[in-house]
CSV table of C-alpha atoms in Angstrom, one decimal:
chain,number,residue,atom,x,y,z
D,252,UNK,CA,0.0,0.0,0.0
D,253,UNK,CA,2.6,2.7,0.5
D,254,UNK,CA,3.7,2.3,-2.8
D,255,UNK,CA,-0.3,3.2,-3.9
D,256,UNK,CA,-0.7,6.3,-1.8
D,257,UNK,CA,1.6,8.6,-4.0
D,258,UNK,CA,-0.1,7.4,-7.1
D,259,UNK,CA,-3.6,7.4,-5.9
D,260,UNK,CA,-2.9,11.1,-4.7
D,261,UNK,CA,-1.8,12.4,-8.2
D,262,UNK,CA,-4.9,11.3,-9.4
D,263,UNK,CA,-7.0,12.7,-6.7
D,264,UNK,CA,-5.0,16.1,-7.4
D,265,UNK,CA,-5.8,16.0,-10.9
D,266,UNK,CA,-9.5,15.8,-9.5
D,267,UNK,CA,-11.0,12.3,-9.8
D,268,UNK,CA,-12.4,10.2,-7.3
D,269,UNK,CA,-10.0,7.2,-6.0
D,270,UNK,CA,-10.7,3.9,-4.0
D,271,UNK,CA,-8.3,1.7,-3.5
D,272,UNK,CA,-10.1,-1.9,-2.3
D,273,UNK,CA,-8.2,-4.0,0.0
D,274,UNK,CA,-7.3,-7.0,-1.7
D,275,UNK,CA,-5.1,-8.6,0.9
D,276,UNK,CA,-7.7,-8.0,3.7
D,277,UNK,CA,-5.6,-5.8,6.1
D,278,UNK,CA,-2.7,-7.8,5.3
D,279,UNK,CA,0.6,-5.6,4.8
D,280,UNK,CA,4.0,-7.3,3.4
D,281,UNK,CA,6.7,-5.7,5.3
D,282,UNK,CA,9.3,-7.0,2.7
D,283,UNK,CA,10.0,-8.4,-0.3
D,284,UNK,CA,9.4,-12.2,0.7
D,285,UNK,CA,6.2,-11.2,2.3
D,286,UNK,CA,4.5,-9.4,-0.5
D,287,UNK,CA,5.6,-12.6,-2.7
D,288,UNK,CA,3.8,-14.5,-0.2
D,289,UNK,CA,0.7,-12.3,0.0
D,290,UNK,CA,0.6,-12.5,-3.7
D,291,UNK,CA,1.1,-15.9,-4.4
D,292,UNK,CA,-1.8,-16.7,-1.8
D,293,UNK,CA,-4.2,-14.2,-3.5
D,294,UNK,CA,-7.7,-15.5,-4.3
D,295,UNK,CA,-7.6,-14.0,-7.8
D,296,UNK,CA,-11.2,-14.6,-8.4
D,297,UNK,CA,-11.8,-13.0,-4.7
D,298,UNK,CA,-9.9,-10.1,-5.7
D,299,UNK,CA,-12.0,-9.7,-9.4
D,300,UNK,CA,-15.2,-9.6,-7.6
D,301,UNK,CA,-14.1,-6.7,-4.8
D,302,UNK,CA,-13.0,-4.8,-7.2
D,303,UNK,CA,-16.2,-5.1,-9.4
D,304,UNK,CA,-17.5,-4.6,-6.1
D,305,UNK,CA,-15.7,-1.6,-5.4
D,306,UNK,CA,-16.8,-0.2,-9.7
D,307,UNK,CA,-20.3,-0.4,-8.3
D,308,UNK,CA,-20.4,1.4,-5.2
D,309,UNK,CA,-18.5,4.3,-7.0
D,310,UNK,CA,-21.6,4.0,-9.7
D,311,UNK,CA,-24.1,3.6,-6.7
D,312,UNK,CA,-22.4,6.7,-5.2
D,313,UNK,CA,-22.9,9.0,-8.3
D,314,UNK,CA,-19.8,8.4,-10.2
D,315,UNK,CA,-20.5,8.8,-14.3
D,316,UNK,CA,-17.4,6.5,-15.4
D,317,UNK,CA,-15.5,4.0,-13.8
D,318,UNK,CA,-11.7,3.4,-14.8
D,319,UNK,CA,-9.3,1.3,-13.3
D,320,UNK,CA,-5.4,0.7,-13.6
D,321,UNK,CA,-3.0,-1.6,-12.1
D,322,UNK,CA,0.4,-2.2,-12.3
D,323,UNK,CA,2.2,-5.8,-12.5
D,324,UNK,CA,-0.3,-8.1,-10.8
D,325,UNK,CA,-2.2,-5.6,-10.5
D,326,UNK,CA,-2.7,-4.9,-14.7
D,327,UNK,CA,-3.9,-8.6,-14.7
D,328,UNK,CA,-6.8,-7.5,-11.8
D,329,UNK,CA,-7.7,-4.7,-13.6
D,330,UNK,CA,-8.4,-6.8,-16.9
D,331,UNK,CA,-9.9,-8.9,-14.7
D,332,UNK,CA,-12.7,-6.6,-13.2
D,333,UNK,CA,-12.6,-4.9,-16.8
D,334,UNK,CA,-14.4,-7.9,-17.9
D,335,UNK,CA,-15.9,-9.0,-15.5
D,336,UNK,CA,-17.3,-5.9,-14.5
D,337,UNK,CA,-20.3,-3.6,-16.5
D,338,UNK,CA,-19.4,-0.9,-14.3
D,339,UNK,CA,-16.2,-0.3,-15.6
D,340,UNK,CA,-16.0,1.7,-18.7
């Protein structure tokens, strides 16, 4: 997560509306060896369906369009929700 921060608050600077869901369920890899772990015990399809989750309660809440990005793993979540999600766009 501390790596998100900083970009999340570039968006929000440029004015849109960030969420960030919590994938790893308050889990926090201190290092290297735990983020591998963390990530290679991921429930990918658990992960798609928060953050389809997370696209609808920003619809429910007013928000016009949806976007998402990811980077690494991440990427591969974000096509995920992408299609798994209509409330991406």
């Amino acid at each position: 997560p501390r790596e998100v921060i900083p970009h999340a608050s570039v968006l929000v600077r440029a004015g849109y509306r960030v969420l960030i869901p919590d994938l790893y369920k308050g889990e926090v890899g201190a290092d290297v060896e735990e983020a591998h772990h963390l990530m290679g015990n991921l429930d990918f399809p658990g992960a798609v369906q928060d953050i389809c989750h997370a696209a609808a309660f920003l619809k429910e809440e007013g928000a016009l369009k949806v976007g998402i990005i990811g980077w690494c793993m991440g990427g591969a979540l974000a096509l995920g929700g992408l299609t798994a999600s209509s409330d991406i766009d």
